[in-house]
Tab-separated table of C-alpha atoms in Angstrom:
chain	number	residue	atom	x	y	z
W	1	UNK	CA	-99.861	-157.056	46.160
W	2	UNK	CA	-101.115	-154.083	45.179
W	3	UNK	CA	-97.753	-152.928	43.437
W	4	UNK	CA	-97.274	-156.301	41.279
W	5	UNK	CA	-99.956	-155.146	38.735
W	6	UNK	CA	-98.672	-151.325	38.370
W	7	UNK	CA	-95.439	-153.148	37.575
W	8	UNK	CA	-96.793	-155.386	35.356
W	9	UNK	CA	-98.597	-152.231	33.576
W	10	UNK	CA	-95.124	-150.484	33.297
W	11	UNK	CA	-93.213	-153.552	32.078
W	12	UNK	CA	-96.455	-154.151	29.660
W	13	UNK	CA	-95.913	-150.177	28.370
W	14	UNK	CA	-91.954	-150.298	28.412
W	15	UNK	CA	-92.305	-153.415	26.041
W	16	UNK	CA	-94.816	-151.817	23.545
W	17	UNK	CA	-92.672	-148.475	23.779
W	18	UNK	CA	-89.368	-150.522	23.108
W	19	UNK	CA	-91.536	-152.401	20.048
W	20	UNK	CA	-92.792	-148.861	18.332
W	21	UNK	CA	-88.639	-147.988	19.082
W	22	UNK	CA	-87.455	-151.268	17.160
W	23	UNK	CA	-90.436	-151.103	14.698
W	24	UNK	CA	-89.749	-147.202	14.240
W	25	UNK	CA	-85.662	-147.752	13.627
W	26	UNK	CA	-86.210	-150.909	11.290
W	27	UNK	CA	-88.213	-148.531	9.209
W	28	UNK	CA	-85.567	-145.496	9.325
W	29	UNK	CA	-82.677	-148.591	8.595
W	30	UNK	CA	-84.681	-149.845	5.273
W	31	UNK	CA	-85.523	-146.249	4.436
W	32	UNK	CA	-81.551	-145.986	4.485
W	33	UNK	CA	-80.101	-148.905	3.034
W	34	UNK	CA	-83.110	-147.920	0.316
W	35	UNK	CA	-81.524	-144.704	0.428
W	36	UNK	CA	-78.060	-145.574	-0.104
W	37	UNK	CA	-78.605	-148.548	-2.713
W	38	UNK	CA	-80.502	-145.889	-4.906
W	39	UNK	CA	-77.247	-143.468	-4.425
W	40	UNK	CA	-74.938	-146.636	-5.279
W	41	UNK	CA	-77.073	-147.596	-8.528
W	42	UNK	CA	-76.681	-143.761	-9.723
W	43	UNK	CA	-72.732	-144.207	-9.075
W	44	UNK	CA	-72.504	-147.225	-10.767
W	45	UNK	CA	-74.934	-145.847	-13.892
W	46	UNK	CA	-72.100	-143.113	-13.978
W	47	UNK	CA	-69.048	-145.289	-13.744
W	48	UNK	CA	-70.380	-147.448	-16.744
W	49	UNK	CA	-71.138	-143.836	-18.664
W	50	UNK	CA	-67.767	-143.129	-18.052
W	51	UNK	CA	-66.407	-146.792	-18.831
W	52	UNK	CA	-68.436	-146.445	-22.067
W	53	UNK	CA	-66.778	-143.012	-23.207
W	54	UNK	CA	-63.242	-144.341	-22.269
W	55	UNK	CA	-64.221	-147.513	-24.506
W	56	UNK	CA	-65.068	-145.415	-27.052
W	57	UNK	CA	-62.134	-143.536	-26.747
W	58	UNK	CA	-59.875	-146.618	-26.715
W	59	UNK	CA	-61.626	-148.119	-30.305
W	60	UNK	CA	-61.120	-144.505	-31.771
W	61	UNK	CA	-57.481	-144.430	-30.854
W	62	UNK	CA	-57.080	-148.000	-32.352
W	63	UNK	CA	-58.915	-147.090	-35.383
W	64	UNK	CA	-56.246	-144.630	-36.350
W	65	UNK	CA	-53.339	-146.813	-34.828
W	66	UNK	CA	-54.732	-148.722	-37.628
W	67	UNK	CA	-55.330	-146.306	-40.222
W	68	UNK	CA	-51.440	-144.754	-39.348
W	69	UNK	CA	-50.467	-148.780	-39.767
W	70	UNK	CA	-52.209	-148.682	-43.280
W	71	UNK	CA	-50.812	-145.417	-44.142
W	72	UNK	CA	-47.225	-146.321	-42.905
W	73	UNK	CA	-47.450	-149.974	-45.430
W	74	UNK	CA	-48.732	-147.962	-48.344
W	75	UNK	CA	-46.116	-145.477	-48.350
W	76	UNK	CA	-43.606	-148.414	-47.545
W	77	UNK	CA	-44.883	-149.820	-50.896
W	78	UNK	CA	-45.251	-146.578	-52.734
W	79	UNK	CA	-40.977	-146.308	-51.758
W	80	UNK	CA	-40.395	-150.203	-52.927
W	81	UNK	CA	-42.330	-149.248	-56.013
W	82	UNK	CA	-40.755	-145.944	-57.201
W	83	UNK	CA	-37.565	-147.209	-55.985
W	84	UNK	CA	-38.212	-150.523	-58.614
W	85	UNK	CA	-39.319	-147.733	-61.452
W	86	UNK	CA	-36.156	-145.599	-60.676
W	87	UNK	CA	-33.670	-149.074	-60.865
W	88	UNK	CA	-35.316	-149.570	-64.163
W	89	UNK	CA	-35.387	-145.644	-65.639
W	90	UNK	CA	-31.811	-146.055	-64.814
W	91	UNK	CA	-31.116	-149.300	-66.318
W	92	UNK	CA	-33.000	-147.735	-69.792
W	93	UNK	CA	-30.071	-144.034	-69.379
W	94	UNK	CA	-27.314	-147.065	-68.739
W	95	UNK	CA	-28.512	-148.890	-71.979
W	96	UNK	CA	-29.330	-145.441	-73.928
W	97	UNK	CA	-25.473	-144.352	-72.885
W	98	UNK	CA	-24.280	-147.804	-74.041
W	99	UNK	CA	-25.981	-147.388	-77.821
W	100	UNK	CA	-24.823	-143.903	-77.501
W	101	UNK	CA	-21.430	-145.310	-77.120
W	102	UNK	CA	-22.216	-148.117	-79.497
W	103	UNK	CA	-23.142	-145.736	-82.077
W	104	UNK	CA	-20.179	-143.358	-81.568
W	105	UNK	CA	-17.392	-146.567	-82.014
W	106	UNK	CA	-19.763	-147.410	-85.163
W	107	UNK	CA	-19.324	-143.535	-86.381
W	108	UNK	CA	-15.389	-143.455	-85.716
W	109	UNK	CA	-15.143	-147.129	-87.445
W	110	UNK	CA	-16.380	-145.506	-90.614
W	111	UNK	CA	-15.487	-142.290	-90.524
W	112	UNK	CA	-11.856	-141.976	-92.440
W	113	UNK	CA	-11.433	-138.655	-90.723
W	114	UNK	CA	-11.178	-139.920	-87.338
W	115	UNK	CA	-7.955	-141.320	-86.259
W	116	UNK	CA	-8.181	-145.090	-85.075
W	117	UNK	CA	-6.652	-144.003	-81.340
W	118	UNK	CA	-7.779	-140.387	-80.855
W	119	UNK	CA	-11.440	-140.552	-81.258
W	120	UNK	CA	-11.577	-136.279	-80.631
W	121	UNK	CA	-13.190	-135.906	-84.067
W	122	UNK	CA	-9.145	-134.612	-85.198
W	123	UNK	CA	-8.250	-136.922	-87.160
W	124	UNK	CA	-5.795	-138.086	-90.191
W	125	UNK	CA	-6.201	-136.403	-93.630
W	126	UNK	CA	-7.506	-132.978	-92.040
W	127	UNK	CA	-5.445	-130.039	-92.937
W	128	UNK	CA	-4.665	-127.356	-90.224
W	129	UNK	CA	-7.755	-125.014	-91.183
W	130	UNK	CA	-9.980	-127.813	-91.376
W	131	UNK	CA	-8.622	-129.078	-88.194
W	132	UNK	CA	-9.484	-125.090	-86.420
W	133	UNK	CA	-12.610	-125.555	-88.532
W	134	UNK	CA	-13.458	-128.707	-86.145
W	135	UNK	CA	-12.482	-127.462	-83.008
W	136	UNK	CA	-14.804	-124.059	-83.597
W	137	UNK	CA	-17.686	-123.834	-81.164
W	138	UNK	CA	-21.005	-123.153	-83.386
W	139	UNK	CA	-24.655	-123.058	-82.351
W	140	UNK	CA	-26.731	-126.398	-82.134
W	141	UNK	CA	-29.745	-126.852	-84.371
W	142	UNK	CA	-31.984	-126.905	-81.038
W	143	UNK	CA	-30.766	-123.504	-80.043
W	144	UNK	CA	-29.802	-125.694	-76.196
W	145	UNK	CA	-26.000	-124.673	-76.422
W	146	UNK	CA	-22.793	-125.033	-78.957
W	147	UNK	CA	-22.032	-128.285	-80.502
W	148	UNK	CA	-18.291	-129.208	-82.147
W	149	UNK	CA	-18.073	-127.807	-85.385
W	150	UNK	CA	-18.221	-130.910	-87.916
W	151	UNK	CA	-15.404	-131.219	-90.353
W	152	UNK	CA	-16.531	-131.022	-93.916
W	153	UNK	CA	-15.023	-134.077	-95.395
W	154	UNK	CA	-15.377	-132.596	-99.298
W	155	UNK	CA	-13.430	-135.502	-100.538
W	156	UNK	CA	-15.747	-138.224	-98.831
W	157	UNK	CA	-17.566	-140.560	-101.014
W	158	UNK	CA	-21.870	-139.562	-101.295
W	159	UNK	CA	-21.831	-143.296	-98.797
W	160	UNK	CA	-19.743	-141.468	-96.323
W	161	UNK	CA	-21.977	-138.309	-95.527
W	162	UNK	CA	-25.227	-140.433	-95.408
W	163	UNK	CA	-23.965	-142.534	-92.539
W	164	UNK	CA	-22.841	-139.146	-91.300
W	165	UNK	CA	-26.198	-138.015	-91.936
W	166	UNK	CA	-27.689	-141.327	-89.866
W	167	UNK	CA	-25.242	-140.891	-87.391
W	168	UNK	CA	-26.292	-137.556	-86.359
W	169	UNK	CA	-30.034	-138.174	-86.665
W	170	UNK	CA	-29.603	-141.641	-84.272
W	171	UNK	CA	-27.189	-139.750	-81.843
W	172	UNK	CA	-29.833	-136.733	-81.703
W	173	UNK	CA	-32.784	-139.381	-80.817
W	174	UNK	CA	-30.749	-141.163	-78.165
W	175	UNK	CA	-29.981	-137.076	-76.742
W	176	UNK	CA	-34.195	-136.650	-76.498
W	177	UNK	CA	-34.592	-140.327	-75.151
W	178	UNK	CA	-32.134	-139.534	-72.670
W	179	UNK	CA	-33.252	-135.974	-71.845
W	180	UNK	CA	-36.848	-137.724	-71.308
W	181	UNK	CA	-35.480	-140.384	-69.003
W	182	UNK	CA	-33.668	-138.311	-66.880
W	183	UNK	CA	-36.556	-136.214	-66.852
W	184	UNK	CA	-39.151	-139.154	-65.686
W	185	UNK	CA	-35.970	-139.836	-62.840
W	186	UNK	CA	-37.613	-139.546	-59.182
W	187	UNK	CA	-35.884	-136.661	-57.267
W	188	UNK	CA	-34.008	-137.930	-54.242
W	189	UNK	CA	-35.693	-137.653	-50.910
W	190	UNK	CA	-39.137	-138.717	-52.272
């Protein structure tokens, strides 16, 4: 019996050698999984930076979705606008051409020179020089071109030549109202 205690001593020192082993690796394991859950909360720290700047990044790029939305429904309005302003500018030349018309009927209705189908300005009762008379080019008052020479109706009554006189002045107004309307016009493309 003299070998049961030596065995007993060896199993006794194999046991505490296999406990400092088990002890010694459950230390190295925790050190580890300490290890690698430290690495893993860094990586996940960076994925939310990055998550963050991406975020970011996504609310900027909607912001000027938004802003390009804005811009795109202000200019749409800006068009329905200029387009309502350049419907009516064009309604005022329509009505300015129909009192220019208006005005012209009214001047050939009175004026005994002016035959009642040929509304040229030669009319009945003009001789053949006063006739060339009308038909020569001479310059405009406003120095923008030639007008039609005006006949000079001598034998007219002093009534006559002041509606003459009224006609011209009206007709020159409705020539600057027009020339300011079609100068307030938007240009196409706009």
């Amino acid at each position: 019996m003299d070998i049961a205690p030596w065995i007993w001593v060896v199993i006794g020192v194999v046991v505490v050698v296999l406990l400092v082993v088990f002890l010694m690796t459950g230390r190295r394991r925790r050190a580890m999984e300490q290890k690698r859950d430290e690495a893993n909360r860094e990586k996940a720290a960076e994925i939310r930076r990055k998550a963050e700047a991406v975020e970011l990044d996504a609310r900027e790029k909607e912001a000027r979705a938004s802003r390009a939305r804005a811009d795109a429904e202000q200019a749409q309005v800006e068009a329905a606008r200029l387009k309502q302003e350049a419907e009516q500018k064009s309604g005022d030349a329509r009505s300015l051409r129909e009192d220019v018309a208006r005005h012209t009927e009214k001047a050939n209705a009175i004026d005994p020179d002016v035959h009642e189908d040929d509304h040229t300005g030669r009319g009945r009762g003009m001789g053949r020089d006063a006739q060339a008379d009308a038909r020569r080019e001479v310059p405009d008052e406003a120095g923008s071109g030639t007008r039609q020479a005006e006949p000079h109706a001598e034998n007219s009554a002093d009534g006559a030549r002041r509606v003459e006189g009224d006609e011209r002045v009206q007709a020159e107004e409705l020539r600057r109202r027009r020339e300011r309307t079609e100068g307030d016009a938007p240009r196409s493309g706009i």
